[in-house]
PDB file of C-alpha atoms in Angstrom:
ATOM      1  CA  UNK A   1    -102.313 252.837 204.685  1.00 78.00           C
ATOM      2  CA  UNK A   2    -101.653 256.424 204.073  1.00 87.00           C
ATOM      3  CA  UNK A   3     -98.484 257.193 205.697  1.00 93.00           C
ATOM      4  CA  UNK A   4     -95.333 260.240 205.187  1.00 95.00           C
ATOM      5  CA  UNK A   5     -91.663 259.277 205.366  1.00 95.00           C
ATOM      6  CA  UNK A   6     -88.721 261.217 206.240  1.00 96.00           C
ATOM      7  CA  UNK A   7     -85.673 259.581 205.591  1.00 96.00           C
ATOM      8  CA  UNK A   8     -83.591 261.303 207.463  1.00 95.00           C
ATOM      9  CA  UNK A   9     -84.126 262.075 210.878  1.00 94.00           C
ATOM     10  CA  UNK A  10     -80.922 264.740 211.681  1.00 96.00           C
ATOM     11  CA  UNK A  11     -78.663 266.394 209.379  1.00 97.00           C
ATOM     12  CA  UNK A  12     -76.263 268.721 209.634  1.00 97.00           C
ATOM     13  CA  UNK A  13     -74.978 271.641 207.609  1.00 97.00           C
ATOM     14  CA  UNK A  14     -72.865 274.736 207.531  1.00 97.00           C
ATOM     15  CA  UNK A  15     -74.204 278.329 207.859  1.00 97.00           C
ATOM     16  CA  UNK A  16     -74.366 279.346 204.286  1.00 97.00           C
ATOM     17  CA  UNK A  17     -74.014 275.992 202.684  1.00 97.00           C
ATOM     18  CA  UNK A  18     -77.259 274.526 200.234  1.00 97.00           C
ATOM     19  CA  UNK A  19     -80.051 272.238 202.108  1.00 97.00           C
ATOM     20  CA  UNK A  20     -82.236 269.446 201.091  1.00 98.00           C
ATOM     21  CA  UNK A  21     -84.423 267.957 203.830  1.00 98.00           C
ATOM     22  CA  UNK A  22     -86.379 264.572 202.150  1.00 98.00           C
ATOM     23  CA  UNK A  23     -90.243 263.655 202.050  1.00 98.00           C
ATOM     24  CA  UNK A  24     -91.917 261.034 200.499  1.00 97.00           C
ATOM     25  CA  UNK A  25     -95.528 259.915 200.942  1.00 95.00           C
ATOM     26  CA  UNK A  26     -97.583 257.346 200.543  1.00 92.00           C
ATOM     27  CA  UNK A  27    -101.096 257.458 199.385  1.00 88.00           C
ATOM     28  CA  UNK A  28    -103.833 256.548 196.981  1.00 82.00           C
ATOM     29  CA  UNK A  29    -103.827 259.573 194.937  1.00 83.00           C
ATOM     30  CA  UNK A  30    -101.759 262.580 195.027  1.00 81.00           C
ATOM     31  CA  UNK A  31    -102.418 263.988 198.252  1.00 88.00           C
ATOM     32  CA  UNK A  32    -101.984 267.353 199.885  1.00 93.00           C
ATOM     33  CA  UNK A  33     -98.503 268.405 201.199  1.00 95.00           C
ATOM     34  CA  UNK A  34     -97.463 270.374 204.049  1.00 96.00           C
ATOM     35  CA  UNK A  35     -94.019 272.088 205.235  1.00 98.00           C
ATOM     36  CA  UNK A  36     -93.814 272.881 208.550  1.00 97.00           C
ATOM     37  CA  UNK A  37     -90.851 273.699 210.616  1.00 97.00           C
ATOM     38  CA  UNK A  38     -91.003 273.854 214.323  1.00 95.00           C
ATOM     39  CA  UNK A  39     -88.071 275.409 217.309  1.00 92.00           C
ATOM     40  CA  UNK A  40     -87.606 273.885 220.295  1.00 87.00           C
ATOM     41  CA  UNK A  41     -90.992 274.064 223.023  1.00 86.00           C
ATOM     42  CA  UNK A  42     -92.665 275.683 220.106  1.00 88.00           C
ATOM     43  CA  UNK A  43     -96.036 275.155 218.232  1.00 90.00           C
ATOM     44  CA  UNK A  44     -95.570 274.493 214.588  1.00 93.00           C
ATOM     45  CA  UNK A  45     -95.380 277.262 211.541  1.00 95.00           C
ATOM     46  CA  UNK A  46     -96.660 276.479 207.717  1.00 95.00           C
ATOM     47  CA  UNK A  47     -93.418 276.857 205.411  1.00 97.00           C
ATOM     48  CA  UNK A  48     -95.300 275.747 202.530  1.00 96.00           C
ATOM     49  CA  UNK A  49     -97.904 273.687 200.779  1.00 94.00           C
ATOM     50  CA  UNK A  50     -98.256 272.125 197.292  1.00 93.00           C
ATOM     51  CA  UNK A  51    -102.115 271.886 196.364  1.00 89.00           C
ATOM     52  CA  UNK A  52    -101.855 271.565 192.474  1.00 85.00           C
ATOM     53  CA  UNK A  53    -100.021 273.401 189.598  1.00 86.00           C
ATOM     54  CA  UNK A  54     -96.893 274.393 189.153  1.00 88.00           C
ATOM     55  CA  UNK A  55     -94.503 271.541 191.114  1.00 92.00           C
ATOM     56  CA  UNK A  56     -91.907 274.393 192.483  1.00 96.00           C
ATOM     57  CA  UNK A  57     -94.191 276.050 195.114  1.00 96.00           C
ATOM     58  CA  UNK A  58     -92.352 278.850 196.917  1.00 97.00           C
ATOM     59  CA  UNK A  59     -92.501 279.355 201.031  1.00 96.00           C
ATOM     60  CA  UNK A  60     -91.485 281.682 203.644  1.00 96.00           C
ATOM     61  CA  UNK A  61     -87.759 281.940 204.750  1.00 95.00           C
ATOM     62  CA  UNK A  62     -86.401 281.409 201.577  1.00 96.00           C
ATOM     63  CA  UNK A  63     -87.511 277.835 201.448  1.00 97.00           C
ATOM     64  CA  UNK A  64     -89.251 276.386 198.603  1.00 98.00           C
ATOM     65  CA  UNK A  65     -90.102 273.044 197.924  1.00 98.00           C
ATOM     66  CA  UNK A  66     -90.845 270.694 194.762  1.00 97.00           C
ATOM     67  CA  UNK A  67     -93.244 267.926 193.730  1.00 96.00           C
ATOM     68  CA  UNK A  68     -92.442 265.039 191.794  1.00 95.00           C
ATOM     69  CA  UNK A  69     -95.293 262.434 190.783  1.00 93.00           C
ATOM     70  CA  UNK A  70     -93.237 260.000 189.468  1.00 93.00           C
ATOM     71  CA  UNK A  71     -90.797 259.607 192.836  1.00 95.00           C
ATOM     72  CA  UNK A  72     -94.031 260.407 195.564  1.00 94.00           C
ATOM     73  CA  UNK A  73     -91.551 263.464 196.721  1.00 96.00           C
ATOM     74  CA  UNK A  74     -92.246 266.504 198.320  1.00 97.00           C
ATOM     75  CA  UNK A  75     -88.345 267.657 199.166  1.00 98.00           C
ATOM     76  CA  UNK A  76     -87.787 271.036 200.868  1.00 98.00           C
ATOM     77  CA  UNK A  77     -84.829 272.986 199.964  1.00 98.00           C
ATOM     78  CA  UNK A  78     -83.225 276.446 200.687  1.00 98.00           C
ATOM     79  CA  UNK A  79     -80.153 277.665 198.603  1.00 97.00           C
ATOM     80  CA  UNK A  80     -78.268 279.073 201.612  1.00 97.00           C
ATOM     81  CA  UNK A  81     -78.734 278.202 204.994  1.00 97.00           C
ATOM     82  CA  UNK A  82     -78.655 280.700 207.900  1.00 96.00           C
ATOM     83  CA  UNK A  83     -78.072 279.733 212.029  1.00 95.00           C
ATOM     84  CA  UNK A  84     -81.731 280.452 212.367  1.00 95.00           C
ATOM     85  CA  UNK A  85     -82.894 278.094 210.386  1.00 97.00           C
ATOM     86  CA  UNK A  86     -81.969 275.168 212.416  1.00 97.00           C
ATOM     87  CA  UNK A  87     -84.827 273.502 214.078  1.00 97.00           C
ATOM     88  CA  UNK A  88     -86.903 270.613 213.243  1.00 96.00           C
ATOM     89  CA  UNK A  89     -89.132 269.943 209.886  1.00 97.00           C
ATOM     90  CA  UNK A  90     -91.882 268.017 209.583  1.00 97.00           C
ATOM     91  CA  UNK A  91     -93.235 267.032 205.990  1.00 97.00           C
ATOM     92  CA  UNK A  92     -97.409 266.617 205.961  1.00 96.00           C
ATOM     93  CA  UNK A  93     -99.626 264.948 204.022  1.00 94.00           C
ATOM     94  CA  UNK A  94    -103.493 265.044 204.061  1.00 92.00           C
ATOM     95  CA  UNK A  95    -106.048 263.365 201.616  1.00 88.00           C
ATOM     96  CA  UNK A  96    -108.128 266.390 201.382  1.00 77.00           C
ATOM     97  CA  UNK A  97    -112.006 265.548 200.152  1.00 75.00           C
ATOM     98  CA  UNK A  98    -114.122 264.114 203.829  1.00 75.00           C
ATOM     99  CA  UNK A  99    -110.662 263.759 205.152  1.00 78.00           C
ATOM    100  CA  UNK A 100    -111.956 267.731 206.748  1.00 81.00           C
ATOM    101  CA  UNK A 101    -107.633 268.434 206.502  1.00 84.00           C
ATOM    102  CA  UNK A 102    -106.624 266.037 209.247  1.00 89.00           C
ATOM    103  CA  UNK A 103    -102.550 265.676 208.764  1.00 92.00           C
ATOM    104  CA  UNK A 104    -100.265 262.668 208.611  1.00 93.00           C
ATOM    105  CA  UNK A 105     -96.828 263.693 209.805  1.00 94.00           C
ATOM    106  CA  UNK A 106     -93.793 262.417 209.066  1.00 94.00           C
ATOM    107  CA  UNK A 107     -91.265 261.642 212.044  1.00 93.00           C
ATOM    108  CA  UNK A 108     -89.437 264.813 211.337  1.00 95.00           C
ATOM    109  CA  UNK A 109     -86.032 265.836 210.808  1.00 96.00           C
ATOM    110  CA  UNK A 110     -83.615 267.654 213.082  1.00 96.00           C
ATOM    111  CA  UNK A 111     -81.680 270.706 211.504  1.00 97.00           C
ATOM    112  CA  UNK A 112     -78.165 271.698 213.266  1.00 97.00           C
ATOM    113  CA  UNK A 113     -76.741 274.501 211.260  1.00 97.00           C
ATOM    114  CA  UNK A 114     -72.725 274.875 212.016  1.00 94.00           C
ATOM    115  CA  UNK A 115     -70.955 278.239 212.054  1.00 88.00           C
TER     116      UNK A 115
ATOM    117  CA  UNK B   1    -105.947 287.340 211.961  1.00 76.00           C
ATOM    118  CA  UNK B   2    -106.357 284.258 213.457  1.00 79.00           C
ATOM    119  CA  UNK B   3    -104.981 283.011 216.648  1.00 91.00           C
ATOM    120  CA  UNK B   4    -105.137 280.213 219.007  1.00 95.00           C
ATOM    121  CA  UNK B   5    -104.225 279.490 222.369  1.00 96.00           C
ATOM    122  CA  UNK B   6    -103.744 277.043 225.090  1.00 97.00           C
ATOM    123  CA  UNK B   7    -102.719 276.699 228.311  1.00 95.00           C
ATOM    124  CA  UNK B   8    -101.216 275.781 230.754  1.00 97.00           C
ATOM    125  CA  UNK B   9     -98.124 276.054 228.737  1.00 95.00           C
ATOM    126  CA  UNK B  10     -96.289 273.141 231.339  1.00 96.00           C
ATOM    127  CA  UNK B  11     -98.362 270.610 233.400  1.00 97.00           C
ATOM    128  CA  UNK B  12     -96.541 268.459 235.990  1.00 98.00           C
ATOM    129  CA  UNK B  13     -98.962 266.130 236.936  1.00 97.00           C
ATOM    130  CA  UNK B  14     -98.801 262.766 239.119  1.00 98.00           C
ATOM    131  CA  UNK B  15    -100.087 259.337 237.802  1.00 97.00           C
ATOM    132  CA  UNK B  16    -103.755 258.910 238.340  1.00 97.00           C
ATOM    133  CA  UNK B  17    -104.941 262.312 238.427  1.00 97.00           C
ATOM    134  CA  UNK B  18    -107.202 264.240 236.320  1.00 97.00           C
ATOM    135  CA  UNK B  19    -106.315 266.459 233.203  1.00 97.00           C
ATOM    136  CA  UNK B  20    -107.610 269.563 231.405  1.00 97.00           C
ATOM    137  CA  UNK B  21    -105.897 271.147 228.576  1.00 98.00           C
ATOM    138  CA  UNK B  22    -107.659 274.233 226.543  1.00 98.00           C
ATOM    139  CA  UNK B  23    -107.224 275.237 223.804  1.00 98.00           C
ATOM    140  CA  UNK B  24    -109.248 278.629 222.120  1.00 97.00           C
ATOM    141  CA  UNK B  25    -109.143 279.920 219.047  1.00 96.00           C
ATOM    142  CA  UNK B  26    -110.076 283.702 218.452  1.00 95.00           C
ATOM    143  CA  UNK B  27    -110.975 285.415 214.726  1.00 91.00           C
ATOM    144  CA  UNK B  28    -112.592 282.268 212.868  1.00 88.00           C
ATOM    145  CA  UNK B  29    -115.899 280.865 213.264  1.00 86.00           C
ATOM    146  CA  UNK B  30    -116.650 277.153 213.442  1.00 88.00           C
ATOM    147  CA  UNK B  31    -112.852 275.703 212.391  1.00 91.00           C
ATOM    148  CA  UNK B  32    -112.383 272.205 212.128  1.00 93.00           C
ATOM    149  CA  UNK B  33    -110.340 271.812 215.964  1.00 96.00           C
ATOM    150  CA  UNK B  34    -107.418 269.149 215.861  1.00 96.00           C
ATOM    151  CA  UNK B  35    -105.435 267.709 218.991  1.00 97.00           C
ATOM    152  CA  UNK B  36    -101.952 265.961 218.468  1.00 95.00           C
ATOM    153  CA  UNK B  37     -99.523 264.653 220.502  1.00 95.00           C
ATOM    154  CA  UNK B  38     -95.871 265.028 220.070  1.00 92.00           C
ATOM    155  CA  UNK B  39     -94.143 262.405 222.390  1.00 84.00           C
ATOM    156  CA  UNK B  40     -90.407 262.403 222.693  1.00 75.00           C
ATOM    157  CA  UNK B  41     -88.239 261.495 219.687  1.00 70.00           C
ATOM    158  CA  UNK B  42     -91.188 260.962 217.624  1.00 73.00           C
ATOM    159  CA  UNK B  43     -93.578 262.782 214.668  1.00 83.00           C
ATOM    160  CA  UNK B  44     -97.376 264.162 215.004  1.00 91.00           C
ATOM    161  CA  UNK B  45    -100.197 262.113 216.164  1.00 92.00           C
ATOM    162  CA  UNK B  46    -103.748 263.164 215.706  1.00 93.00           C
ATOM    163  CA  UNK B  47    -105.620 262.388 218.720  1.00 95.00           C
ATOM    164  CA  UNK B  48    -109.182 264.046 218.162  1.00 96.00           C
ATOM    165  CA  UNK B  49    -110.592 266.635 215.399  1.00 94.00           C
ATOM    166  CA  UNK B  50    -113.989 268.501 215.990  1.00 95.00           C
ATOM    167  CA  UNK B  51    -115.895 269.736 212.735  1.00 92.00           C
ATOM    168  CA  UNK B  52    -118.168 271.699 215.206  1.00 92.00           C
ATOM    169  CA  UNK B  53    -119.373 272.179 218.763  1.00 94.00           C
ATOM    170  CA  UNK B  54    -120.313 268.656 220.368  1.00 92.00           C
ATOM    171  CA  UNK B  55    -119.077 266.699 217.328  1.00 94.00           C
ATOM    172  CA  UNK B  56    -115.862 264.469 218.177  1.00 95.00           C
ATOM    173  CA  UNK B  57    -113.581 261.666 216.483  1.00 93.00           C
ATOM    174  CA  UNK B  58    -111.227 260.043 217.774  1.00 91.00           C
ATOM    175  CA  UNK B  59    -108.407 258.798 215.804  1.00 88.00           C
ATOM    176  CA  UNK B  60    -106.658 255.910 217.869  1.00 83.00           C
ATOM    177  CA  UNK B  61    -107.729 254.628 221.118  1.00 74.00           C
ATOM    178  CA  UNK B  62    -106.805 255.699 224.234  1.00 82.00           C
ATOM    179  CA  UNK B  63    -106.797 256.911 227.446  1.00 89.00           C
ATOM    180  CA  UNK B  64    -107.607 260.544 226.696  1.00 94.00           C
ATOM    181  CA  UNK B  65    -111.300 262.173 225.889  1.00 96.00           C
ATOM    182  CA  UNK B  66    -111.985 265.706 223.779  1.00 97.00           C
ATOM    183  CA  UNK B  67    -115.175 268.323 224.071  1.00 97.00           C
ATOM    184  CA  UNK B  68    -116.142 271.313 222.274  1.00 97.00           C
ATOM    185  CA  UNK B  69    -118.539 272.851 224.338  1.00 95.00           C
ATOM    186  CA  UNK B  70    -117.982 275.834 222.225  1.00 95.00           C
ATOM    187  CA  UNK B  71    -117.856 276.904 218.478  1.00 95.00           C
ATOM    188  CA  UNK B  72    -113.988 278.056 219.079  1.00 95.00           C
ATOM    189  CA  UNK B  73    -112.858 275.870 222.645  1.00 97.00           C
ATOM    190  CA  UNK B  74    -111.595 272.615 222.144  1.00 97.00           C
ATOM    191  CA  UNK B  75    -110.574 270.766 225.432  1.00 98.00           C
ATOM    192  CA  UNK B  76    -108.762 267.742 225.942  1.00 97.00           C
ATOM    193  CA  UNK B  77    -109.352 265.373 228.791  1.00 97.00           C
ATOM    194  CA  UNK B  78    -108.253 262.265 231.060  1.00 96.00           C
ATOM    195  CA  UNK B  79    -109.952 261.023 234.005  1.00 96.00           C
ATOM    196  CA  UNK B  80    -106.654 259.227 235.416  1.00 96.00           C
ATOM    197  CA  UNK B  81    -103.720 260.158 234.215  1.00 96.00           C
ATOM    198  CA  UNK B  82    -100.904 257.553 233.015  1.00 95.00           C
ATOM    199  CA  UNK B  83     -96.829 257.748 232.380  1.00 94.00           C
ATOM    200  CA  UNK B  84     -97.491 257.243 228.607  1.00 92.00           C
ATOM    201  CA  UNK B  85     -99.598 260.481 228.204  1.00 94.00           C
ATOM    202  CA  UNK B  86     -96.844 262.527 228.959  1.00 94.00           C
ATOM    203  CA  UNK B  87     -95.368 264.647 225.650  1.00 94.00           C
ATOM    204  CA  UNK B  88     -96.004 267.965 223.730  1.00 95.00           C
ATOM    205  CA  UNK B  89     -99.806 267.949 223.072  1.00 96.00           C
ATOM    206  CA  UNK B  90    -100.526 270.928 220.192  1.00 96.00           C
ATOM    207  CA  UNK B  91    -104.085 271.956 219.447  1.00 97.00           C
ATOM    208  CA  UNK B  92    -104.948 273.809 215.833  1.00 96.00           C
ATOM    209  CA  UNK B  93    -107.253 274.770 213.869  1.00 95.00           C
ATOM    210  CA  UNK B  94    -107.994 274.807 209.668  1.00 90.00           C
ATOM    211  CA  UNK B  95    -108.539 277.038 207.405  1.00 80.00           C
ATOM    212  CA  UNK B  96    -110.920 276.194 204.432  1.00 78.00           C
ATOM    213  CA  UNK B  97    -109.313 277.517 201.154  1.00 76.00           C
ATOM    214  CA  UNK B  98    -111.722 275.536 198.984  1.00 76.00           C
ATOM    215  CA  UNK B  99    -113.850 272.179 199.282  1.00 73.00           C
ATOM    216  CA  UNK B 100    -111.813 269.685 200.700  1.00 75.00           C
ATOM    217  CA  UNK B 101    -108.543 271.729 200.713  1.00 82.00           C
ATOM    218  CA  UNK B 102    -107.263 272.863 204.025  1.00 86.00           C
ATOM    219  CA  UNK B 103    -104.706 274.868 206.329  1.00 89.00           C
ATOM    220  CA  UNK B 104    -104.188 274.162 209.851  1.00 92.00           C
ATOM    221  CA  UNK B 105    -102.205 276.635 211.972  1.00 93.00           C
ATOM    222  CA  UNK B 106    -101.058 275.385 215.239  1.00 95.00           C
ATOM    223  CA  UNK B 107    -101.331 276.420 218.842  1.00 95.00           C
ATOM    224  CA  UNK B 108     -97.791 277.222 221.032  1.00 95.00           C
ATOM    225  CA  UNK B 109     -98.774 273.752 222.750  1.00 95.00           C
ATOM    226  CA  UNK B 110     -98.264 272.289 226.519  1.00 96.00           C
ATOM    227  CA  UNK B 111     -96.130 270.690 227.593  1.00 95.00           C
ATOM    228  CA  UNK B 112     -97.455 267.276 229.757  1.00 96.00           C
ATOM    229  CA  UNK B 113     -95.018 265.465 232.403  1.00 96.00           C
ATOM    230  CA  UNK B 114     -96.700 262.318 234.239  1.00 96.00           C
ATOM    231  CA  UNK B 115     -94.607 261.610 237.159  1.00 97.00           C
TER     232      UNK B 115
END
Protein backbone atom coordinates (compact mmCIF):
# COMPACT_ATOMS: atom_id res chain seq x y z
CA UNK A 1 0.00 0.00 0.00
CA UNK A 2 1.07 3.44 -0.83
CA UNK A 3 1.58 5.17 2.34
CA UNK A 4 3.95 8.63 3.70
CA UNK A 5 5.82 8.51 7.00
CA UNK A 6 6.88 11.15 9.26
CA UNK A 7 9.05 10.09 11.81
CA UNK A 8 8.78 12.55 13.97
CA UNK A 9 5.71 13.89 15.13
CA UNK A 10 7.01 17.27 17.35
CA UNK A 11 10.28 18.84 17.45
CA UNK A 12 11.55 21.61 18.83
CA UNK A 13 14.11 24.25 17.95
CA UNK A 14 15.54 27.64 18.70
CA UNK A 15 14.71 30.86 16.77
CA UNK A 16 17.61 31.06 14.46
CA UNK A 17 18.94 27.60 14.85
CA UNK A 18 19.04 25.02 11.39
CA UNK A 19 15.79 22.64 10.81
CA UNK A 20 15.24 19.30 9.33
CA UNK A 21 11.66 17.99 9.47
CA UNK A 22 11.75 14.00 7.99
CA UNK A 23 9.60 12.30 5.12
CA UNK A 24 9.78 9.13 3.72
CA UNK A 25 7.31 7.40 1.39
CA UNK A 26 6.33 4.44 0.28
CA UNK A 27 5.30 3.57 -3.17
CA UNK A 28 5.68 1.64 -6.36
CA UNK A 29 7.53 4.11 -8.31
CA UNK A 30 8.79 7.43 -7.48
CA UNK A 31 5.84 9.31 -6.70
CA UNK A 32 4.93 12.96 -6.46
CA UNK A 33 5.88 14.95 -3.29
CA UNK A 34 4.23 17.64 -1.51
CA UNK A 35 5.30 20.24 1.37
CA UNK A 36 2.74 21.73 3.06
CA UNK A 37 2.76 23.55 6.28
CA UNK A 38 -0.37 24.43 8.08
CA UNK A 39 -1.08 27.15 11.56
CA UNK A 40 -3.35 26.40 13.95
CA UNK A 41 -7.50 26.44 12.64
CA UNK A 42 -5.96 27.03 9.30
CA UNK A 43 -6.36 25.44 5.77
CA UNK A 44 -3.14 24.15 4.40
CA UNK A 45 -0.37 26.21 2.14
CA UNK A 46 2.01 24.41 -0.69
CA UNK A 47 5.76 24.96 0.57
CA UNK A 48 7.00 22.92 -2.14
CA UNK A 49 6.86 20.04 -4.55
CA UNK A 50 9.44 17.76 -6.23
CA UNK A 51 8.00 16.53 -9.73
CA UNK A 52 11.33 15.48 -11.49
CA UNK A 53 14.84 17.02 -12.08
CA UNK A 54 17.03 18.52 -10.11
CA UNK A 55 16.61 16.70 -6.34
CA UNK A 56 17.11 20.25 -4.37
CA UNK A 57 13.75 21.90 -5.27
CA UNK A 58 13.46 25.33 -3.65
CA UNK A 59 10.02 26.64 -1.74
CA UNK A 60 8.57 29.61 -0.21
CA UNK A 61 9.79 30.86 3.27
CA UNK A 62 13.14 29.98 2.83
CA UNK A 63 12.42 26.30 2.90
CA UNK A 64 13.69 23.97 0.42
CA UNK A 65 13.59 20.46 0.34
CA UNK A 66 15.64 17.40 -1.25
CA UNK A 67 14.97 14.04 -2.91
CA UNK A 68 16.86 11.05 -2.47
CA UNK A 69 15.94 7.76 -4.53
CA UNK A 70 18.05 5.59 -2.88
CA UNK A 71 16.64 6.41 0.96
CA UNK A 72 12.61 7.07 -0.41
CA UNK A 73 13.23 10.75 1.31
CA UNK A 74 11.69 13.84 0.73
CA UNK A 75 13.26 15.93 3.95
CA UNK A 76 12.36 19.63 4.33
CA UNK A 77 14.89 21.92 5.65
CA UNK A 78 15.39 25.71 6.32
CA UNK A 79 18.91 27.08 7.31
CA UNK A 80 17.58 29.44 10.01
CA UNK A 81 14.49 29.21 11.68
CA UNK A 82 12.28 32.21 12.56
CA UNK A 83 9.16 32.26 15.49
CA UNK A 84 6.85 32.26 12.55
CA UNK A 85 7.69 29.36 11.25
CA UNK A 86 6.39 27.17 13.90
CA UNK A 87 3.31 25.33 12.98
CA UNK A 88 2.66 21.96 11.71
CA UNK A 89 4.13 20.17 8.35
CA UNK A 90 2.71 17.69 6.55
CA UNK A 91 4.85 15.73 3.85
CA UNK A 92 2.49 14.46 0.62
CA UNK A 93 2.73 12.00 -1.69
CA UNK A 94 0.52 11.30 -4.78
CA UNK A 95 0.99 8.66 -7.64
CA UNK A 96 0.17 11.07 -10.29
CA UNK A 97 -1.06 9.21 -13.79
CA UNK A 98 -5.36 8.16 -13.12
CA UNK A 99 -4.51 8.81 -9.55
CA UNK A 100 -6.34 12.67 -10.88
CA UNK A 101 -3.65 14.19 -7.77
CA UNK A 102 -5.47 12.67 -4.82
CA UNK A 103 -2.78 13.07 -1.72
CA UNK A 104 -1.53 10.64 0.89
CA UNK A 105 -0.51 12.58 3.97
CA UNK A 106 1.75 11.83 6.36
CA UNK A 107 0.69 12.23 10.18
CA UNK A 108 2.48 15.50 10.35
CA UNK A 109 4.90 17.07 12.49
CA UNK A 110 4.50 19.78 15.10
CA UNK A 111 7.06 22.78 14.93
CA UNK A 112 7.65 24.82 18.39
CA UNK A 113 10.26 27.38 17.65
CA UNK A 114 11.94 28.73 21.15
CA UNK A 115 13.09 32.32 21.61
CA UNK B 1 -6.14 33.74 -8.97
CA UNK B 2 -7.78 31.02 -7.62
CA UNK B 3 -9.69 30.77 -4.47
CA UNK B 4 -11.87 28.55 -2.54
CA UNK B 5 -14.16 28.74 0.18
CA UNK B 6 -16.26 27.07 2.71
CA UNK B 7 -18.35 27.62 5.33
CA UNK B 8 -19.56 27.56 8.09
CA UNK B 9 -16.13 28.04 9.41
CA UNK B 10 -17.39 26.17 13.09
CA UNK B 11 -20.40 23.75 13.26
CA UNK B 12 -21.62 22.61 16.70
CA UNK B 13 -23.90 20.07 15.94
CA UNK B 14 -25.78 17.34 18.19
CA UNK B 15 -25.62 13.52 17.46
CA UNK B 16 -28.16 12.47 14.94
CA UNK B 17 -28.72 15.49 13.06
CA UNK B 18 -28.16 16.43 9.58
CA UNK B 19 -24.97 18.09 8.00
CA UNK B 20 -24.05 20.42 5.12
CA UNK B 21 -20.67 21.70 4.53
CA UNK B 22 -19.83 23.87 1.16
CA UNK B 23 -17.27 24.35 -0.23
CA UNK B 24 -16.85 26.83 -3.71
CA UNK B 25 -14.19 27.45 -5.63
CA UNK B 26 -14.02 30.75 -7.78
CA UNK B 27 -11.37 31.43 -10.96
CA UNK B 28 -10.93 27.70 -12.33
CA UNK B 29 -13.21 25.75 -14.36
CA UNK B 30 -13.98 22.09 -13.79
CA UNK B 31 -11.05 21.27 -10.90
CA UNK B 32 -10.76 17.97 -9.66
CA UNK B 33 -12.78 18.81 -5.88
CA UNK B 34 -11.19 16.85 -2.84
CA UNK B 35 -12.72 16.53 0.81
CA UNK B 36 -10.41 15.47 3.82
CA UNK B 37 -10.78 15.15 7.21
CA UNK B 38 -8.34 16.17 9.78
CA UNK B 39 -9.41 14.50 13.15
CA UNK B 40 -7.54 15.34 16.29
CA UNK B 41 -3.89 14.30 16.69
CA UNK B 42 -3.90 12.75 13.39
CA UNK B 43 -2.72 13.39 9.40
CA UNK B 44 -5.07 13.99 6.15
CA UNK B 45 -7.73 11.68 5.10
CA UNK B 46 -9.31 11.86 1.72
CA UNK B 47 -12.89 11.35 2.05
CA UNK B 48 -14.36 12.08 -1.56
CA UNK B 49 -12.74 13.69 -4.90
CA UNK B 50 -15.05 14.89 -7.83
CA UNK B 51 -13.38 15.00 -11.43
CA UNK B 52 -16.59 16.92 -12.50
CA UNK B 53 -20.17 17.87 -11.71
CA UNK B 54 -22.22 14.63 -10.60
CA UNK B 55 -19.13 12.39 -10.66
CA UNK B 56 -18.13 11.10 -7.01
CA UNK B 57 -15.60 8.54 -5.28
CA UNK B 58 -15.42 7.75 -2.25
CA UNK B 59 -12.27 6.73 -0.68
CA UNK B 60 -13.13 4.76 2.64
CA UNK B 61 -16.48 3.99 3.87
CA UNK B 62 -18.46 5.85 5.95
CA UNK B 63 -21.03 7.67 7.31
CA UNK B 64 -20.68 10.82 5.22
CA UNK B 65 -22.01 11.45 1.38
CA UNK B 66 -20.47 14.25 -1.30
CA UNK B 67 -22.38 16.15 -4.44
CA UNK B 68 -21.28 18.43 -7.03
CA UNK B 69 -24.25 19.83 -8.29
CA UNK B 70 -22.03 22.36 -9.82
CA UNK B 71 -18.82 22.64 -12.01
CA UNK B 72 -17.06 24.67 -8.94
CA UNK B 73 -19.47 23.55 -5.52
CA UNK B 74 -18.53 20.60 -3.84
CA UNK B 75 -20.75 19.72 -0.75
CA UNK B 76 -20.31 17.31 1.83
CA UNK B 77 -23.12 15.51 3.55
CA UNK B 78 -24.54 13.24 6.53
CA UNK B 79 -27.99 12.30 7.09
CA UNK B 80 -27.38 11.56 10.98
CA UNK B 81 -24.68 12.81 12.42
CA UNK B 82 -22.24 10.66 14.78
CA UNK B 83 -19.40 11.56 17.64
CA UNK B 84 -16.70 10.16 15.26
CA UNK B 85 -17.39 12.74 12.43
CA UNK B 86 -16.33 15.42 14.44
CA UNK B 87 -12.66 17.07 13.25
CA UNK B 88 -11.26 19.71 10.77
CA UNK B 89 -12.87 18.77 7.40
CA UNK B 90 -10.75 20.87 4.44
CA UNK B 91 -12.09 20.97 0.91
CA UNK B 92 -9.51 21.81 -2.23
CA UNK B 93 -9.14 21.85 -5.38
CA UNK B 94 -6.11 20.86 -8.21
CA UNK B 95 -4.43 22.41 -10.49
CA UNK B 96 -3.38 20.50 -13.72
CA UNK B 97 0.30 21.42 -14.56
CA UNK B 98 0.61 18.57 -17.06
CA UNK B 99 -1.03 14.98 -17.63
CA UNK B 100 -1.18 13.31 -14.54
CA UNK B 101 0.78 15.95 -12.51
CA UNK B 102 -1.16 17.98 -10.06
CA UNK B 103 -1.50 20.91 -7.38
CA UNK B 104 -4.14 21.07 -4.89
CA UNK B 105 -4.62 24.28 -2.90
CA UNK B 106 -6.73 24.00 0.11
CA UNK B 107 -9.79 25.68 1.50
CA UNK B 108 -9.54 27.63 5.26
CA UNK B 109 -11.70 24.47 6.38
CA UNK B 110 -14.60 23.95 9.21
CA UNK B 111 -14.36 23.09 11.94
CA UNK B 112 -17.08 20.00 13.01
CA UNK B 113 -17.97 19.32 16.88
CA UNK B 114 -20.61 16.34 17.41
CA UNK B 115 -21.86 16.70 20.83
Amino acid sequence: AQSVTQPDIHITVSEGASLELRCNYSYGATPYLFWYVQSPGQGLQLLLKYFSGDTLVQGIKGFEAEFKRSQSSFNLRKPSVHWSDAAEYFCAASAGGTSYGKLTFGQGTILTVHP
Amino acid sequence: SQTIHQWPATLVQPVGSPLSLECTVEGTSNPNLYWYRQAAGRGLQLLFYSVGIGQISSEVPQNLSASRPQDRQFILSSKKLLLSDSGFYLCAHSRSLSLGLYEQYFGPGTRLTVT
